XYZ file of C-alpha atoms in Angstrom:
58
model
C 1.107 -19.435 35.289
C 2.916 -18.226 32.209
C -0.241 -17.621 30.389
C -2.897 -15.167 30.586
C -6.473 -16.263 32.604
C -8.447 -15.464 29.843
C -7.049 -17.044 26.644
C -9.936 -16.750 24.979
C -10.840 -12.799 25.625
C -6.921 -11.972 24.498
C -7.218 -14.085 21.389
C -11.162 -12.047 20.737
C -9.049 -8.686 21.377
C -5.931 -9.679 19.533
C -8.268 -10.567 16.334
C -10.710 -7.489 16.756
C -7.588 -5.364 16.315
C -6.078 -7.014 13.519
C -9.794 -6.771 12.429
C -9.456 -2.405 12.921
C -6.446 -2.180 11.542
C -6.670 -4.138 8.525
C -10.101 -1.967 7.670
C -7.920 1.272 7.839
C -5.472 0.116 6.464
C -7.036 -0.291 3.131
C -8.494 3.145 2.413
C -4.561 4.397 3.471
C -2.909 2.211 0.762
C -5.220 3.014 -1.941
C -4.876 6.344 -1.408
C -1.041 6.374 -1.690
C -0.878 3.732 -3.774
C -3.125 5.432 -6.663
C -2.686 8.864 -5.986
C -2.473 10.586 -9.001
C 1.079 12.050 -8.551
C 2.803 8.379 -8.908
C 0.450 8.018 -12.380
C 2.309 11.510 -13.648
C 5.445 10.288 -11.879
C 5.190 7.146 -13.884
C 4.390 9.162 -16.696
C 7.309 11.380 -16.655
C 9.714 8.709 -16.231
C 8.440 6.565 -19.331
C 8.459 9.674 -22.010
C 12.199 10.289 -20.150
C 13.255 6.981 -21.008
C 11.965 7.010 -24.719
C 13.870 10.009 -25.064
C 16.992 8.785 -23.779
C 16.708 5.621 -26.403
C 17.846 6.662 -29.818
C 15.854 7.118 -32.430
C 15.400 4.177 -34.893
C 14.231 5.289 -38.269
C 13.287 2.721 -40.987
């Protein structure tokens, strides 16, 4: 047969993983996500920008 014997237990496994992975997942991507680096990063780049604008004086 071309499928598996237990359909049901693979599809039980196959969504318990998923399951796993998408509950570790989520502590991982806050992490990087809102790690305080990319905040100064984003930081850095914004006053760099303003800087490179001129100046417009009224």
């Amino acid at each position: 047969m071309p499928y598996s014997k237990r359909p049901v237990t693979s599809l039980l496994v196959f969504t318990g993983l998923n399951f796993v992975l998408v509950n570790t997942i989520s502590p991982v991507y806050d992490f990087v996500c809102f790690l305080p680096y990319w905040e100064r990063r984003r930081e850095r780049r914004r006053k760099a920008l303003e800087d490179a604008l001129p100046k417009v004086s009224s």
